[in-house]
CSV table of C-alpha atoms in Angstrom, one decimal:
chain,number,residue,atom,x,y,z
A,154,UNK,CA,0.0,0.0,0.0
A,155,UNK,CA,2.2,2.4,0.9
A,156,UNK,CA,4.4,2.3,-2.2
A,157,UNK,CA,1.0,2.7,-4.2
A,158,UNK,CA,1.0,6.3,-2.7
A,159,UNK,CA,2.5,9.1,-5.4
A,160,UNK,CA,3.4,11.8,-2.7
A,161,UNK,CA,4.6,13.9,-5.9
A,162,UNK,CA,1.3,13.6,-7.6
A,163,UNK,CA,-0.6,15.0,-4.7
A,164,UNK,CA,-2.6,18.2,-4.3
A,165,UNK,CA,-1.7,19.6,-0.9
A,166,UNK,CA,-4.5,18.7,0.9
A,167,UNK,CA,-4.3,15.2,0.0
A,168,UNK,CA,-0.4,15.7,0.8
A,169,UNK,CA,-1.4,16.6,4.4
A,170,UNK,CA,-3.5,13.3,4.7
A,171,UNK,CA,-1.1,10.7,4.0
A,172,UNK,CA,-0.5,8.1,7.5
A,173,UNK,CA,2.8,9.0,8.7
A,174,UNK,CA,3.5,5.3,8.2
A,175,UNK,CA,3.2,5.8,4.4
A,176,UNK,CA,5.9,8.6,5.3
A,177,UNK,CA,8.6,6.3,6.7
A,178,UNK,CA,8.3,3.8,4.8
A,179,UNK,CA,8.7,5.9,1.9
A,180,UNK,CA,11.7,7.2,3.5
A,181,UNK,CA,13.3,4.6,4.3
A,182,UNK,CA,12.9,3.2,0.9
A,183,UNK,CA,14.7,6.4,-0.2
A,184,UNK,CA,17.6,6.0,2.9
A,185,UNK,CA,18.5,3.0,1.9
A,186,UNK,CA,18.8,3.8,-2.1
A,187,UNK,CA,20.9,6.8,-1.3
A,188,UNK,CA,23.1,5.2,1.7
A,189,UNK,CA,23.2,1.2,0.8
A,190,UNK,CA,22.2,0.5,4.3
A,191,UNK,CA,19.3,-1.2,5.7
A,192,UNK,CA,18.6,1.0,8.7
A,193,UNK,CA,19.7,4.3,10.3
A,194,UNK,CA,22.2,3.3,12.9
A,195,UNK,CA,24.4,6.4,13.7
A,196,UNK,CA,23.4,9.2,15.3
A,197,UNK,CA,24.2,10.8,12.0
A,198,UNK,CA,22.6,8.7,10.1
A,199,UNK,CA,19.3,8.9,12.3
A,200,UNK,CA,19.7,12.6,12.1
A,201,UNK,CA,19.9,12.5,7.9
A,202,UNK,CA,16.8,10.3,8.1
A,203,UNK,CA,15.0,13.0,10.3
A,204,UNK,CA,16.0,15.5,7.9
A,205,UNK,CA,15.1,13.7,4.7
A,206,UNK,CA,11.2,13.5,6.3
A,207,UNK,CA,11.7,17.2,6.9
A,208,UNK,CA,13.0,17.8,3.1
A,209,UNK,CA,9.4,16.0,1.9
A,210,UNK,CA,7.1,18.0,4.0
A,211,UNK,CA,5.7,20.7,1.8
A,212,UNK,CA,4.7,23.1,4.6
A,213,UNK,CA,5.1,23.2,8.4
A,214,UNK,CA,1.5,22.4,8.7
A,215,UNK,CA,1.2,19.6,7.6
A,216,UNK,CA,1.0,17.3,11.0
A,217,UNK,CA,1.5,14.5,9.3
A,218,UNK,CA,5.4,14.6,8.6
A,219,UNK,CA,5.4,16.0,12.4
A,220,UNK,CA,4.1,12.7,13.4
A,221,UNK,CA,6.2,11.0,11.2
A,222,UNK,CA,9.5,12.7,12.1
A,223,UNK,CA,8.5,12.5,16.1
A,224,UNK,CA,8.2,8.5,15.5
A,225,UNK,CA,11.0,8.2,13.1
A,226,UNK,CA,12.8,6.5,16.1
A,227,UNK,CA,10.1,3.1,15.3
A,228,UNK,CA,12.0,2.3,12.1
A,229,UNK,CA,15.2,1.6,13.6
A,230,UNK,CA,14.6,0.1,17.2
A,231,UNK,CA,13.9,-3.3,16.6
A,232,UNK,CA,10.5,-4.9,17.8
A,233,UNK,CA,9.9,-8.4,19.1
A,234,UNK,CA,6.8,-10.0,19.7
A,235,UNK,CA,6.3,-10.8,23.6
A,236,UNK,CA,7.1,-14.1,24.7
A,237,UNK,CA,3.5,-14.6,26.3
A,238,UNK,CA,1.8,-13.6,22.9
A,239,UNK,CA,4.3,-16.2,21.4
A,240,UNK,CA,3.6,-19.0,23.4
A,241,UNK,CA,-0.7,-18.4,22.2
A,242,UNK,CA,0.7,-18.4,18.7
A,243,UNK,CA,2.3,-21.4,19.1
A,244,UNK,CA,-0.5,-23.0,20.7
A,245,UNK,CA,-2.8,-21.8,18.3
A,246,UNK,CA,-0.4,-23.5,15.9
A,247,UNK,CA,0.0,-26.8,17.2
A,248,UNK,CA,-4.0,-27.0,17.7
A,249,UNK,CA,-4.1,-26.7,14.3
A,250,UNK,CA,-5.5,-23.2,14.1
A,251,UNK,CA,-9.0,-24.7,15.2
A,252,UNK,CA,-10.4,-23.6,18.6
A,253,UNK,CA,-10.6,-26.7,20.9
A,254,UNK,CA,-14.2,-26.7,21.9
C-alpha cells in the first residue's frame, strides 16, 4: 500500500492526509537507495533520516510529517513479539488453528 502512494502527484491537501507510516516507509525506501544500508544506525545517520522526512514535508503544517518525524525513532529500534503472545501463537499452531471446543 504504501508504495502505491504518489506523494509527488498530490494536491496539498491530499499531501497533508497521508499516514505518517506511508511517510517512513517511503523514506526509508529512499535511505537506503541513497546510503546502501538497511537501517539508520548512527546518530548521524538517524539525524539524515530526520531530515530527509523534513526535506518532503511541503509546509510546516502539515501534522503529518510531524508525526512522522516525532516517531522516526520506530524504524530503527527493533521490535519483538512478547514471549506470552508467542507461546498463544504457538499454541494456536500446534491445535491446528481450530479452537478446541
Amino acid at each position: 500500500f504504501a508504495d502505491s502512494v504518489d506523494l509527488a502527484s498530490l494536491d496539498d491537501a491530499q499531501h497533508a492526509h497521508v499516514p505518517y507510516v506511508v511517510i517512513l516507509i517511503q523514506a526509508l525506501d529512499i535511505f537506503r537507495r541513497e546510503s546502501g544500508k538497511q537501517l539508520p544506525s548512527s546518530r548521524e545517520e538517524k539525524d539524515q533520516f530526520k531530515q530527509l522526512l523534513a526535506k518532503m514535508r511541503r509546509s510546516d503544517k502539515e501534522v503529518n510529517f510531524q508525526e512522522a518525524i516525532d516517531n522516526a525513532y520506530k524504524v530503527w529500534v527493533p521490535y519483538e513479539i512478547p514471549e506470552p503472545v508467542q507461546k498463544v501463537l504457538q499454541a494456536v499452531g500446534s491445535s491446528g488453528g481450530r479452537p478446541d471446543f
